[in-house]
Amino acid sequence: MTTPTTDLSPAPAGRRSWLRDHSELGVCVMLLILGVFVLTDALTMNVDITQRGPVGPRTVPVMVGAGLLVVAALLAVDVLRGGRGQAETGEDVDLSEPADWRTVLLLTGVFLGSAVLIEPLGFPVAGALLFWGAAFALGSRRFDRDPLIAAVVSLVAYTVFNNLLGVPLPGGPLMGVL
């Protein structure tokens, strides 16, 4: 009796080259999965008969899901016919430089921190910390001005969403003040 062996050698050069030349198909697969997910979620949504009308709560998600599927199919056809994405030509982008992981990690930490703090502190405080932290992570070191701007932007966003658009946001300890 022989035992099966797994071949850990790299893929043949021809196959790897084809995959590298058609790497945009990965985006097609992601769009396809996202479109199926959105459509499945929209079509299995519980909708009360009194909420239905000519445009119900399913209309926009179904249109977005269908659009994602159409874009995935059109992109796949284009890639398989030889279409390629245009290379980055931005004058301020140097593709030979490595990614700035410090900035990415700082922004991720600031975002996750604000997500954790939004309930206990409320949106105005957590949003101000988010905006100031993002400015700091992206290189701004104006400690006299940045926290003030972040607080104003956060309060304006809170007021617009909470009062004008009717989207309730947690106010936290400032609920009685605002």
Coordinates of C-alpha atoms in Angstrom, one line a residue:
M1 CA 0.0 0.0 0.0
T2 CA 1.4 3.4 -0.9
T3 CA 0.7 6.6 0.8
P4 CA -0.3 9.6 -1.2
T5 CA 2.3 12.4 -1.3
T6 CA 1.5 16.1 -1.7
D7 CA 3.4 18.0 -4.2
L8 CA 4.6 21.2 -2.7
S9 CA 6.5 22.4 -5.7
P10 CA 5.5 25.7 -7.2
A11 CA 2.9 25.8 -10.0
P12 CA 4.2 25.5 -13.5
A13 CA 5.4 28.8 -15.0
G14 CA 2.6 28.8 -17.7
R15 CA -0.2 28.5 -15.2
R16 CA 1.4 31.1 -12.8
S17 CA 1.9 33.4 -15.7
W18 CA -1.8 33.1 -16.8
L19 CA -3.0 33.7 -13.3
R20 CA -0.7 36.7 -13.0
D21 CA -1.9 38.1 -16.3
H22 CA -5.5 37.7 -15.3
S23 CA -5.3 38.7 -11.6
E24 CA -8.3 41.1 -12.1
L25 CA -10.5 38.0 -12.0
G26 CA -10.0 38.0 -8.3
V27 CA -11.9 41.3 -8.2
C28 CA -14.6 39.7 -10.3
V29 CA -14.9 36.8 -7.8
M30 CA -15.2 39.3 -4.9
L31 CA -17.9 41.3 -6.7
L32 CA -19.7 38.1 -7.5
I33 CA -19.7 36.9 -3.9
L34 CA -20.7 40.3 -2.6
G35 CA -23.6 40.5 -5.2
V36 CA -24.9 37.0 -4.2
F37 CA -24.6 38.0 -0.5
V38 CA -26.5 41.2 -1.0
L39 CA -29.2 39.6 -3.2
T40 CA -29.7 36.7 -0.7
D41 CA -29.9 39.1 2.2
A42 CA -32.4 41.3 0.4
L43 CA -34.6 38.6 -0.9
T44 CA -34.8 36.8 2.5
M45 CA -35.6 40.0 4.4
N46 CA -38.8 40.0 6.4
V47 CA -41.1 42.8 5.2
D48 CA -44.4 43.5 6.8
I49 CA -47.2 43.8 4.2
T50 CA -48.0 47.3 5.4
Q51 CA -44.5 48.4 4.7
R52 CA -44.6 47.4 1.1
G53 CA -45.4 49.8 -1.7
P54 CA -44.1 50.6 -5.1
V55 CA -40.7 51.1 -3.6
G56 CA -40.2 48.9 -0.6
P57 CA -37.2 48.2 1.6
R58 CA -36.0 45.5 -0.8
T59 CA -35.8 47.6 -3.9
V60 CA -32.4 49.3 -3.4
P61 CA -30.5 46.2 -2.1
V62 CA -31.9 44.1 -5.0
M63 CA -30.7 46.8 -7.5
V64 CA -27.3 47.0 -5.8
G65 CA -26.9 43.2 -5.7
A66 CA -27.9 42.9 -9.4
G67 CA -25.6 45.7 -10.3
L68 CA -22.7 44.0 -8.6
L69 CA -23.4 40.8 -10.5
V70 CA -23.6 42.6 -13.8
V71 CA -20.3 44.5 -13.1
A72 CA -18.6 41.2 -12.1
A73 CA -19.7 39.6 -15.3
L74 CA -18.8 42.5 -17.6
L75 CA -15.4 42.8 -15.9
A76 CA -14.7 39.1 -16.2
V77 CA -15.6 39.2 -19.9
D78 CA -13.3 42.2 -20.4
V79 CA -10.4 40.5 -18.6
L80 CA -10.8 37.3 -20.5
R81 CA -10.8 39.2 -23.8
G82 CA -7.4 40.7 -22.9
G83 CA -8.5 43.9 -21.1
R84 CA -6.1 45.2 -18.5
G85 CA -6.3 47.8 -15.8
Q86 CA -4.3 50.9 -16.5
A87 CA -1.1 51.2 -14.5
E88 CA -1.0 53.9 -11.8
T89 CA 0.3 57.2 -13.3
G90 CA -0.1 59.4 -10.3
E91 CA 2.8 61.7 -9.9
D92 CA 2.8 61.5 -6.1
V93 CA 2.7 57.7 -6.0
D94 CA 6.0 55.7 -6.0
L95 CA 5.1 52.1 -6.6
S96 CA 8.7 51.0 -5.9
E97 CA 8.3 52.1 -2.2
P98 CA 6.9 49.6 0.3
A99 CA 3.6 50.1 2.0
D100 CA 3.6 52.4 5.1
W101 CA 2.4 49.8 7.6
R102 CA 2.8 52.1 10.5
T103 CA 0.1 54.5 9.1
V104 CA -2.2 51.6 8.2
L105 CA -1.9 50.2 11.7
L106 CA -2.4 53.6 13.4
L107 CA -5.5 54.2 11.3
T108 CA -6.8 50.7 12.1
G109 CA -6.3 51.3 15.8
V110 CA -7.9 54.7 15.7
F111 CA -10.9 53.3 13.9
L112 CA -11.3 50.3 16.2
G113 CA -10.8 52.5 19.3
S114 CA -13.6 54.8 18.2
A115 CA -15.9 51.9 17.5
V116 CA -15.3 50.6 21.1
L117 CA -15.7 54.1 22.6
I118 CA -18.8 55.2 20.8
E119 CA -21.2 53.6 23.3
P120 CA -19.7 54.7 26.6
L121 CA -18.5 58.2 25.4
G122 CA -21.1 58.9 22.7
F123 CA -20.5 59.9 19.1
P124 CA -19.4 63.5 19.6
V125 CA -16.4 62.4 21.8
A126 CA -15.6 59.2 19.9
G127 CA -15.9 61.0 16.6
A128 CA -13.6 63.8 17.7
L129 CA -11.1 61.2 18.8
L130 CA -11.5 59.4 15.5
F131 CA -11.0 62.6 13.4
W132 CA -8.0 63.8 15.5
G133 CA -6.4 60.3 15.5
A134 CA -6.8 60.0 11.7
A135 CA -5.2 63.4 11.2
F136 CA -2.3 62.4 13.6
A137 CA -1.9 59.0 11.8
L138 CA -1.7 60.8 8.5
G139 CA 1.1 63.1 9.6
S140 CA -0.5 66.2 11.1
R141 CA 1.2 67.4 14.3
R142 CA -0.7 70.6 15.0
F143 CA -1.7 69.9 18.6
D144 CA -3.1 73.4 19.0
R145 CA -5.5 73.2 16.0
D146 CA -6.3 69.6 15.2
P147 CA -8.3 68.7 18.3
L148 CA -10.5 71.8 17.9
I149 CA -11.2 71.0 14.2
A150 CA -11.9 67.4 15.1
A151 CA -14.4 68.4 17.8
V152 CA -16.2 70.9 15.5
V153 CA -16.4 68.3 12.7
S154 CA -17.7 65.7 15.1
L155 CA -20.3 68.0 16.6
V156 CA -21.5 69.1 13.1
A157 CA -21.7 65.5 12.0
Y158 CA -23.6 64.5 15.1
T159 CA -26.1 67.4 14.7
V160 CA -26.7 66.8 11.0
F161 CA -27.3 63.0 11.5
N162 CA -29.1 63.2 14.8
N163 CA -31.2 66.3 14.3
L164 CA -31.6 66.9 10.6
L165 CA -31.5 63.4 9.1
G166 CA -33.2 61.7 12.0
V167 CA -30.5 59.1 12.4
P168 CA -30.1 58.6 16.2
L169 CA -26.5 58.5 17.3
P170 CA -25.4 57.9 20.9
G171 CA -24.8 61.1 22.7
G172 CA -23.0 59.7 25.7
P173 CA -22.4 62.0 28.6
L174 CA -23.0 65.1 26.4
M175 CA -26.6 64.0 25.7
G176 CA -28.1 66.5 28.2
V177 CA -25.8 69.3 26.9
L178 CA -26.4 69.0 23.2

